[in-house]
């Protein structure tokens, strides 16, 4: 694995190897990298958890991390992403995590630079490390992903999480179904009645209503969304024994999820973030090992 | 000590322990922490000296420091401070320094997260690490704080330094008095004539005129303020032998203090900043030791 | 060498020592510093390559690097550069790289602070580390700088690179000539016909058209500039065997240089950036060694 830009590039074997290595890190394994590597995290869109999760993971692997400030860089002088990455290659960066608002930004990079590219989120496209931490969380919870029913709820059309997850979870043998308003259905087959599927779900995976991408209020009030497509206290009571709640976060309290459910027994929301560090360690180590 | 949010929480014994440990660090002691810890500095308001002072202190203690950019984080997506801190707990942060514009921001955090919270300044409320470095500077200068006359001059009502210091210095046996314009008196008893108290002061502690918080020019011109409440060259001459000048900085030259006095023999302004690193090392180490 | 603010301060012997040490680092030498040092990079203007190049160089030397965010510092509260630097001196910073929009900003610092100052670019004045990496690149290419013909093309009057380079290259025995529009000639003797000098040049050093400093479109269209003062594919064909192309970057594709020439065989543009790390290691180590 030289880069990680999309879940589509990963075979079931590679996904399984990442899960196993993430588990090993979780249980205390340390880096087995032989050389010193230098990384940088190029986030052109705001992020707390993905960026800081990578920052922690990189330091746990003993890497040198070079700060990059997108709001204060030469991209302000009109430099293209390609030229910026070639600069970073020249000054000795081995691998980059890149988040960029442009879908498939990585197509202009992969194969044209010696820097390894890890996709930290591209527009409405992919978010493979989020997918892998979601899968890891389900796999750790149930011991397998196979035959589990995963219900993804929310803005399916614009979500990079939904797309990345749908493909991979299906290939791992899970049953994936979508719940969303007709307006946000996109190319996917979706159920529009959340209550119809709540009882049969092993995992209820809520997506964030992205106020900054489009105006939800044009379609719903927050309260309406919560009642129709949110996980209310009433809906949570209908979930089956052992079923869990997931959300990639940041979450909108009382929109996608009732505030009192955020830290309830079924919730794995903060567990997902904890797992994110181990998954990102596994991915980063695997990519850097490919250079040894 | 699990957190440090306000001087009120510290007993005289705890304050003394911090002063002694800061002195030990000043004299070359190194960290006695047994484990590896990860910290982050969450500054939601601009800061050079407090933030960079913590950054230096944390590295001198051998900690891993994870960068946080408040202007580029998920708080822009509406995430609450509580949720941000829970994320950081999940990804493995042990302690946070937080500066936030909201008074008592820490009330929604302490007791609800495993992350240790160090208050780096809350609105017009508290600034305990500044207080402790001020106290350390006086204690080092005179060998004691007891019976020293400390005159705090400036915007008493809006100053988190004045509030934090007033309480602690009094408990340590100092005599604290305030000089300020009637408009900025707040709940405190203040003298309005600086010249009345200048000769009896062991310490003249000037506060910054906070142009960014309220428009001083609506009340005074800078020159008027300097003549009435500033430390002019003439006033400095009236100070007694061995008396010192302090200022938490950043200072406004020729407003709170005559420009030529900033680095004069009596000035401990840059000494305070130097001491800040040792005091912050002591506080941080003490809090992290409580986790071992 | 206590500071590096201008090429003028460096003797030919000092320049040669820097080139030799940069070469040693390039060939794998490691830091020979005996003590631990702490640095910070104060960039008050946007930068990717200079800032990140220093960040990498400092870490390769094993230094502690303290982050500084100019857009979030006390300079926003009106603090002067001098006072900011005195603060950093107090908290234990040994050396600073400073980029500032004010020409000769360093004059208010050098000799007044114990912090070593490395000029990372001052307004339209100096950019000595860029000059040194340019010289290093030529020296490595040809084994010497002597008797080489260096043609610098572009906005000579406003370029800190042109000024820094012109002086130093001449002292090292090179023949330096300038090509520029009459409007951008400033105090320099310039040729206005690029084609007149292209064939005799060993090095064609292109300068960036600084759209953010002044409106080029008021004088030229981008296409006009490219045809008259840019390195077109046709002009490149006229260059002599072994002649090379340089650019301090960020470059504007199809303005200063035809896009397809950026990575052509003659181009040393990314090589310059690679060399920048070694040159900055050499300079920084030399300055810090002066403190041992």
mmCIF file of C-alpha atoms in Angstrom, chain C residues 6-8 103-104 122-128 131 134-135 152 155-171 176 178 184-188 205 207:
data_model
loop_
_atom_site.group_PDB
_atom_site.id
_atom_site.type_symbol
_atom_site.label_atom_id
_atom_site.label_comp_id
_atom_site.label_asym_id
_atom_site.label_seq_id
_atom_site.Cartn_x
_atom_site.Cartn_y
_atom_site.Cartn_z
ATOM 1 C CA UNK C 6 21.986 40.485 5.313
ATOM 2 C CA UNK C 7 24.398 39.016 2.774
ATOM 3 C CA UNK C 8 26.452 42.190 3.204
ATOM 4 C CA UNK C 103 12.427 46.553 5.524
ATOM 5 C CA UNK C 104 15.360 46.261 7.937
ATOM 6 C CA UNK C 122 12.374 41.670 5.245
ATOM 7 C CA UNK C 123 9.944 43.543 3.000
ATOM 8 C CA UNK C 124 11.682 44.362 -0.291
ATOM 9 C CA UNK C 125 15.069 44.226 1.459
ATOM 10 C CA UNK C 126 17.016 41.049 2.161
ATOM 11 C CA UNK C 127 16.509 37.320 2.037
ATOM 12 C CA UNK C 128 19.961 35.957 2.849
ATOM 13 C CA UNK C 131 20.617 33.865 -1.572
ATOM 14 C CA UNK C 134 20.805 29.896 -4.692
ATOM 15 C CA UNK C 135 24.584 30.220 -4.456
ATOM 16 C CA UNK C 152 18.336 37.524 -13.109
ATOM 17 C CA UNK C 155 10.892 42.553 -10.867
ATOM 18 C CA UNK C 156 14.404 43.583 -9.862
ATOM 19 C CA UNK C 157 13.408 46.713 -7.973
ATOM 20 C CA UNK C 158 11.046 44.997 -5.526
ATOM 21 C CA UNK C 159 12.871 41.713 -5.150
ATOM 22 C CA UNK C 160 14.710 40.906 -1.967
ATOM 23 C CA UNK C 161 16.255 37.951 -3.786
ATOM 24 C CA UNK C 162 17.794 40.092 -6.546
ATOM 25 C CA UNK C 163 19.399 42.462 -4.067
ATOM 26 C CA UNK C 164 20.794 39.795 -1.781
ATOM 27 C CA UNK C 165 22.106 37.753 -4.688
ATOM 28 C CA UNK C 166 23.577 40.528 -6.789
ATOM 29 C CA UNK C 167 26.043 41.588 -4.142
ATOM 30 C CA UNK C 168 27.147 38.167 -2.996
ATOM 31 C CA UNK C 169 27.470 36.562 -6.420
ATOM 32 C CA UNK C 170 29.600 39.453 -7.638
ATOM 33 C CA UNK C 171 31.920 39.145 -4.669
ATOM 34 C CA UNK C 176 25.518 39.131 -12.736
ATOM 35 C CA UNK C 178 19.566 41.860 -14.915
ATOM 36 C CA UNK C 184 10.863 47.501 -12.457
ATOM 37 C CA UNK C 185 14.458 48.543 -12.891
ATOM 38 C CA UNK C 186 14.880 50.553 -9.715
ATOM 39 C CA UNK C 187 18.490 51.466 -8.941
ATOM 40 C CA UNK C 188 19.911 48.658 -11.083
ATOM 41 C CA UNK C 205 17.297 32.979 -12.493
ATOM 42 C CA UNK C 207 11.921 36.087 -10.158
#
